[in-house]
Coordinates of C-alpha atoms in Angstrom, one line a residue:
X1 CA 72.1 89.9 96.1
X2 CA 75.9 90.7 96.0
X3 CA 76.0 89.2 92.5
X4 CA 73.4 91.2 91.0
X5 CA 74.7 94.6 92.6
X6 CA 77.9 93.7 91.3
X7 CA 76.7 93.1 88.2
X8 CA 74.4 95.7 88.2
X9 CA 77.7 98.2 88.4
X10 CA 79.4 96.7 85.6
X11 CA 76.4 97.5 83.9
X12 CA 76.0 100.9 84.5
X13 CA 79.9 101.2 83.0
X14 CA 78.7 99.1 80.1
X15 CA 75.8 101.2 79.2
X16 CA 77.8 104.5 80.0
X17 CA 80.9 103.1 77.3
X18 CA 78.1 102.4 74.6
X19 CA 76.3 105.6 74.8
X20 CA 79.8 107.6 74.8
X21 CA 80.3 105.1 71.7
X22 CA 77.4 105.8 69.7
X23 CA 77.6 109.4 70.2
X24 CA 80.7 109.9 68.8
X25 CA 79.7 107.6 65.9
X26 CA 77.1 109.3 65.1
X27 CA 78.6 113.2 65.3
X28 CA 81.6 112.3 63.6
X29 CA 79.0 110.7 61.0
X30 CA 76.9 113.8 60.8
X31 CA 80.4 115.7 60.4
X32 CA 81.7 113.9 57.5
X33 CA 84.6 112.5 59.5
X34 CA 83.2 108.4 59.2
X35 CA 85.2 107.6 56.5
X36 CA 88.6 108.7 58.0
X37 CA 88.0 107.4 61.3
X38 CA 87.8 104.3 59.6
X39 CA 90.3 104.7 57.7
X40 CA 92.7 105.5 60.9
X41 CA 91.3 102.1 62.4
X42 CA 92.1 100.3 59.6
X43 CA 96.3 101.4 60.1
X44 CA 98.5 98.6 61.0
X45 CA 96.8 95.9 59.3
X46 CA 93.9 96.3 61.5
X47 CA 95.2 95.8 64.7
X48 CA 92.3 97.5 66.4
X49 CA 89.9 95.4 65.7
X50 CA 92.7 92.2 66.3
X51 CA 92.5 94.2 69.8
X52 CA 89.4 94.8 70.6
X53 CA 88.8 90.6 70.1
X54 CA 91.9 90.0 72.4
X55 CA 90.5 92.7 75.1
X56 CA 86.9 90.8 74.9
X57 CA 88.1 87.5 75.3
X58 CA 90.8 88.5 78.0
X59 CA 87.8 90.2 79.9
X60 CA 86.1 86.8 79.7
X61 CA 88.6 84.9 80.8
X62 CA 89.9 87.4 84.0
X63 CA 86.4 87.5 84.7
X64 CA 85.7 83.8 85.2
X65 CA 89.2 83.1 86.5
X66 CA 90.2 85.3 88.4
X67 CA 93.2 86.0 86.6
X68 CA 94.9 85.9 82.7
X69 CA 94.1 89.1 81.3
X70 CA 97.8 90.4 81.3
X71 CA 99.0 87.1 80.6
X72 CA 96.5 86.8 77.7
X73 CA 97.5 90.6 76.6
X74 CA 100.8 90.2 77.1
X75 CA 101.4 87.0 74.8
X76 CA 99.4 88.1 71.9
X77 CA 100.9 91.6 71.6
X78 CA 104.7 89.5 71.9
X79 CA 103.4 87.0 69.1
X80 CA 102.2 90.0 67.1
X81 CA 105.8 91.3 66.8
X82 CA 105.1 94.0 69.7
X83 CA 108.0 95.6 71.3
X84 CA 108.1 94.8 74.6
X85 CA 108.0 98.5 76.5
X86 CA 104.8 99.1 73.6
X87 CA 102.9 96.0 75.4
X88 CA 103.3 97.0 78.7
X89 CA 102.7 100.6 78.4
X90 CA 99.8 99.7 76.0
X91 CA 98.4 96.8 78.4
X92 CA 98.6 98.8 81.4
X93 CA 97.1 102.4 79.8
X94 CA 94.2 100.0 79.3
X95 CA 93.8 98.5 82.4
X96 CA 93.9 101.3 84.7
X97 CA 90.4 102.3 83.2
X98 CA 89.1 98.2 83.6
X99 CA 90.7 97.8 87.0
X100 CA 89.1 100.9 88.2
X101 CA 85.7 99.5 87.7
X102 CA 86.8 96.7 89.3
X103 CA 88.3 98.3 91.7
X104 CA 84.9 100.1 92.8
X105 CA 82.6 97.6 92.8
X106 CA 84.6 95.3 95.2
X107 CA 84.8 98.4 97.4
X108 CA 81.2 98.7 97.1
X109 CA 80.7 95.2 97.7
X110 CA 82.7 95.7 101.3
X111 CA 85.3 93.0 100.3
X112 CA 88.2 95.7 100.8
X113 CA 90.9 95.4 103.5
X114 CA 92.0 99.6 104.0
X115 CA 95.2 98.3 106.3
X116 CA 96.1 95.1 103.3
X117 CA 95.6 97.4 100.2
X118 CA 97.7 99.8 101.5
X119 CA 100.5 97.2 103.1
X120 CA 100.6 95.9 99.2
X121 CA 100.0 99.4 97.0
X122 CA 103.1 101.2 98.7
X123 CA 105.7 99.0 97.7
X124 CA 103.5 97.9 94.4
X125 CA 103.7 101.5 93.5
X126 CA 107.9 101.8 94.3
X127 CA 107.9 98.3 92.0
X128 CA 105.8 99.4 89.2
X129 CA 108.2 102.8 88.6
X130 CA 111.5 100.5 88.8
X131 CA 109.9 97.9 86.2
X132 CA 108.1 100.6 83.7
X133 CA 111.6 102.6 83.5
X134 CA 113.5 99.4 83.0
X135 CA 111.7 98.2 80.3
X136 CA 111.5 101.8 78.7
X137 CA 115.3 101.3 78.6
X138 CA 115.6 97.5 78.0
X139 CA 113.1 97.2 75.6
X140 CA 114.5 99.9 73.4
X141 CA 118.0 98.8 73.3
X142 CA 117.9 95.2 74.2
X143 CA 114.7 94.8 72.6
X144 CA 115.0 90.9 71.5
X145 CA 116.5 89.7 75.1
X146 CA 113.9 91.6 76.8
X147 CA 110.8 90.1 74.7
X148 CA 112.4 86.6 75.0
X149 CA 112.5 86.9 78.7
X150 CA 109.1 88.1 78.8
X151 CA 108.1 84.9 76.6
X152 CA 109.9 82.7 79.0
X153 CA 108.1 84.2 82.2
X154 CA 104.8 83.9 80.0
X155 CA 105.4 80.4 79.0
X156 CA 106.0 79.7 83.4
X157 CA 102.5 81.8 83.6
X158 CA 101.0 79.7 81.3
X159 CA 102.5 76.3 82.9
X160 CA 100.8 77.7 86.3
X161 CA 97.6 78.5 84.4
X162 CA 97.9 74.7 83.1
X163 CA 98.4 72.6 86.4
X164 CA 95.5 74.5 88.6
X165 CA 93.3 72.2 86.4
X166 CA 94.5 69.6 87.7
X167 CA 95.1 70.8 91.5
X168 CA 92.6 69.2 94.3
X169 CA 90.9 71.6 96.8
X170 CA 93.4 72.0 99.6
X171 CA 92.3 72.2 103.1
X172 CA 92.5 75.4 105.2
X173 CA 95.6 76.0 107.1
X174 CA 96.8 78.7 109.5
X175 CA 97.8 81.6 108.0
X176 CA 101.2 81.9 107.0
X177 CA 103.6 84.6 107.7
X178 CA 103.4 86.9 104.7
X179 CA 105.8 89.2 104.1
X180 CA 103.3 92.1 102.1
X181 CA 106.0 94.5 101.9
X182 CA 108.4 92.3 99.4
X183 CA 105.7 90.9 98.1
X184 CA 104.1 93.8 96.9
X185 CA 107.2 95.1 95.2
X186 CA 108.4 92.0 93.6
X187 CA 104.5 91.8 92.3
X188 CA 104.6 95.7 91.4
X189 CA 107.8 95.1 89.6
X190 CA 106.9 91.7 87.8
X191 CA 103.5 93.6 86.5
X192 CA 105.0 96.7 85.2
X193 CA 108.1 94.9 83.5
X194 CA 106.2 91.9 81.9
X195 CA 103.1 93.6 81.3
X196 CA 101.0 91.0 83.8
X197 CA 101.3 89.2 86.6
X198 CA 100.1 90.8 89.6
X199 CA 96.8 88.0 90.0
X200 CA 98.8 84.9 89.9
X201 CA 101.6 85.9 91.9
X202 CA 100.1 88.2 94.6
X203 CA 96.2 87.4 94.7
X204 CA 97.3 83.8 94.5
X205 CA 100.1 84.1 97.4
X206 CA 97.5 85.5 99.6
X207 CA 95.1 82.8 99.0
X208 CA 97.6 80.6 100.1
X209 CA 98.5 82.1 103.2
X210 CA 95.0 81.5 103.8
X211 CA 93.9 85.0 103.9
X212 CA 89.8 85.3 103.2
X213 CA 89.6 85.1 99.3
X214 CA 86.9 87.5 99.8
X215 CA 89.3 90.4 101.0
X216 CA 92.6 88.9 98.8
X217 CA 90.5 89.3 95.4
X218 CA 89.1 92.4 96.7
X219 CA 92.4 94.0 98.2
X220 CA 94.7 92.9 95.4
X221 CA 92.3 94.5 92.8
X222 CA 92.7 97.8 94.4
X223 CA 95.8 98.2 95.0
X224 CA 96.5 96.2 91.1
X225 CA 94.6 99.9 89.9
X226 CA 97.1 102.1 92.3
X227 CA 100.1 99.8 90.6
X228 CA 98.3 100.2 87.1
X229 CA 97.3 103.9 87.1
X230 CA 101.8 104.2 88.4
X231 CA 102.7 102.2 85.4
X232 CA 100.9 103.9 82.4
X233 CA 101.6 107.4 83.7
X234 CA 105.6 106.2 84.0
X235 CA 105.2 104.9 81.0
X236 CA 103.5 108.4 79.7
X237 CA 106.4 110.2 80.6
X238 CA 109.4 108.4 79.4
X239 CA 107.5 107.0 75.8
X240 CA 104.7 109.3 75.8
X241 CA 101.2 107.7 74.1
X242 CA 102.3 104.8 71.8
X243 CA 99.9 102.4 70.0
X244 CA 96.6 103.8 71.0
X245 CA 95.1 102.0 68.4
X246 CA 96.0 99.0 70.7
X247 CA 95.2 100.6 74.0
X248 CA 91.5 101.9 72.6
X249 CA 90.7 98.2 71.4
X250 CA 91.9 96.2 74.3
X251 CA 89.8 99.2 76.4
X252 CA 86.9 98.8 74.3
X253 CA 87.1 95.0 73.9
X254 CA 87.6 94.6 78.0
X255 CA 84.8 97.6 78.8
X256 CA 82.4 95.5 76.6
X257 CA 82.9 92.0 78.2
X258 CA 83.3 93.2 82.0
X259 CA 78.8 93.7 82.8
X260 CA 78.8 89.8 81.7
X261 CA 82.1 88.2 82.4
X262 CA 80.5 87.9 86.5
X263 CA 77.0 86.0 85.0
X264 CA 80.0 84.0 83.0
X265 CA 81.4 82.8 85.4
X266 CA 79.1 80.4 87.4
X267 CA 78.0 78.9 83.7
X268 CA 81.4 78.4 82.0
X269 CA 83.9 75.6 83.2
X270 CA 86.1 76.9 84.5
X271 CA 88.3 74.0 84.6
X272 CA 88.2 73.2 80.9
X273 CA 89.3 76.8 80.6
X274 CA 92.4 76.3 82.4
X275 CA 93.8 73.9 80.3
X276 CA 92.8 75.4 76.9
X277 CA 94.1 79.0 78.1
X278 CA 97.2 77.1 79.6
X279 CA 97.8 75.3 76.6
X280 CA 97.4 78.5 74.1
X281 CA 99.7 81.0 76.1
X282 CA 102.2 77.9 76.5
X283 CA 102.1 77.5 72.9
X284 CA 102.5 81.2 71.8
X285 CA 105.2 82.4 74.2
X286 CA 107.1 78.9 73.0
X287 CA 106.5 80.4 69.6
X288 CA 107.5 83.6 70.2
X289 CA 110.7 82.5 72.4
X290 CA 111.6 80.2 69.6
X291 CA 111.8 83.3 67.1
X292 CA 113.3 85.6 68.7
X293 CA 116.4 82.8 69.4
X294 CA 116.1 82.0 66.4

C-alpha cells in the first residue's frame, strides 16, 4: 500500500510533465516555431539530449540506491569539460524541482521527522550559501584547481559507492551521538560546492547512528530540497541562468524516470549496480583529474 501511493504520486508528476510536454510541442508546432526549437536544442553539440540520458539514468540509479544522482551529474558534466560553478548551479536548478517531488511524497508517506529536518536544514541552508558563492568565485578564477578537487572528492564518492557492494549487513547498535548541527553544514556546504553529496554523507551518517532509515531517507530528502532550492537561487544571483539547455535535460531526463525508479528498485540488483556505478564514476573523475594535471 505505501509503495503504490508512493508511486502513484510520482505518477501524477509524470503524467502532469508529459502533458505540459506535448502541449508545448504541439503549439509551438502549429506556430511554426518546430524547426528553431530544434534548432536551439541541437546548440552545443547536442548536449540536451546528452542530458536528458544522464538525468534518466541518474534518476534510475538515486531511485534504486538511494543515492548517486549528484555524484552521477556531477562527474559527467566535469568529463564533458563543464566548468565547475556551471555544474553545480546547473545540477542543483535541476534538482530542486526532482527533490521537491520527492520531498512531498515522503511527507505524504509520514516518514518525516519536523524537529530532524529542521535540526539539519538550518545549518544545510547557512552551508549551501557559503559553498554556492565559493565556487561562483573559485570556479571562475581558479577554474582548473577547483574541477580537479571536485574530481578527487568524486573519485572518494565513487570509492564509497564501490565498497558498499561488498559491505555485510551490520547489526543494530545504540544510537550514536550525532552532532546535526555540524553535520548539516559540512553536508550543505559539500552539496553546494561539489555539486553532490548530501545522500552519502548525511543520509548515510544518520543510518549509522542508527536513526530509523524510514525517517533518515525521509528527513534528509526534505531538508536536501530546503539546501537545493538555497543553492540554485545563490547561484541565480551571483551567475544568473547558465546552461539551461543542461538544466531542462537533466530536469526532463530525471522527471521522466522518477514514477518508475520506486517499481525499479525491488527488481534491479542493486548490488551489481554498486560496483558498475562505482567503477564508472571512479574511472571518469580519474579521467578528468588526470587532464586537468595534465
Amino acid at each position: 500500500m505505501v509503495i503504490s501511493r508512493k508511486i502513484q504520486l510520482r505518477l501524477n508528476v509524470f503524467f502532469a510533465t508529459v502533458a505540459v510536454l506535448l502541449i508545448t510541442f504541439f503549439s509551438m508546432y502549429e506556430m511554426g516555431y518546430l524547426d528553431e526549437l530544434l534548432t536551439v536544442l541541437a546548440k552545443d553539440n547536442y548536449i540536451f539530449y546528452w542530458m536528458l540520458l544522464v538525468g534518466f539514468l541518474a534518476e534510475i540509479v538515486a531511485g534504486s540506491m538511494g543515492m548517486g544522482y549528484g555524484v552521477i551529474c556531477t562527474t559527467t558534466l566535469l568529463f564533458i569539460g563543464i566548468p565547475p560553478h556551471a555544474v553545480s548551479a546547473s545540477i542543483h536548478s535541476a534538482e530542486s524541482f526532482t527533490t521537491a517531488a520527492g520531498s512531498i511524497s515522503h511527507i505524504r508517506l509520514k516518514n518525516v521527522s519536523k524537529s530532524l529536518v529542521k535540526k539539519l536544514a538550518v545549518p544545510a541552508v547557512i552551508g549551501a550559501v557559503i559553498g554556492a558563492v565559493s565556487l561562483t568565485y573559485l570556479g571562475e578564477y581558479y577554474s582548473k584547481i577547483t574541477k580537479t578537487v571536485i574530481s578527487f572528492y568524486t573519485l572518494y564518492l565513487g570509492i564509497q559507492i564501490l565498497s558498499n557492494a561488498f559491505k555485510e549487513k551490520q547489526d543494530k547498535k545504540l544510537k550514536r551521538k550525532t552532532n546535526l548541527t555540524r553535520l548539516g553544514v559540512i553536508g550543505g556546504f559539500i552539496d553546494s560546492f561539489a555539486g553532490g553529496g548530501w545522500g552519502p554523507l548525511v543520509t548515510g551518517t544518520l543510518i549509522r547512528n542508527s536513526f530509523t532509515p524510514r525517517f533518515a531517507v525521509g528527513s534528509s530528502t526534505v531538508a536536501k530540497f530546503v539546501l537545493t532550492l538555497t543553492a540554485a537561487i545563490t547561484f541565480i544571483f551571483t551567475l544568473g541562468i547558465q546552461h539551461w539547455n543542461i538544466i531542462l535535460g537533466l530536469l526532463i531526463g530525471g522527471i521522466i524516470t522518477a514514477p518508475f525508479s520506486a517499481m525499479l528498485t525491488a527488481k534491479l540488483p542493486v548490488k551489481s549496480m554498486f560496483v558498475v556505478i562505482g567503477t564508472l564514476v571512479i574511472i571518469m573523475s580519474s579521467i578528468t583529474i588526470y587532464k586537468s594535471v595534465f
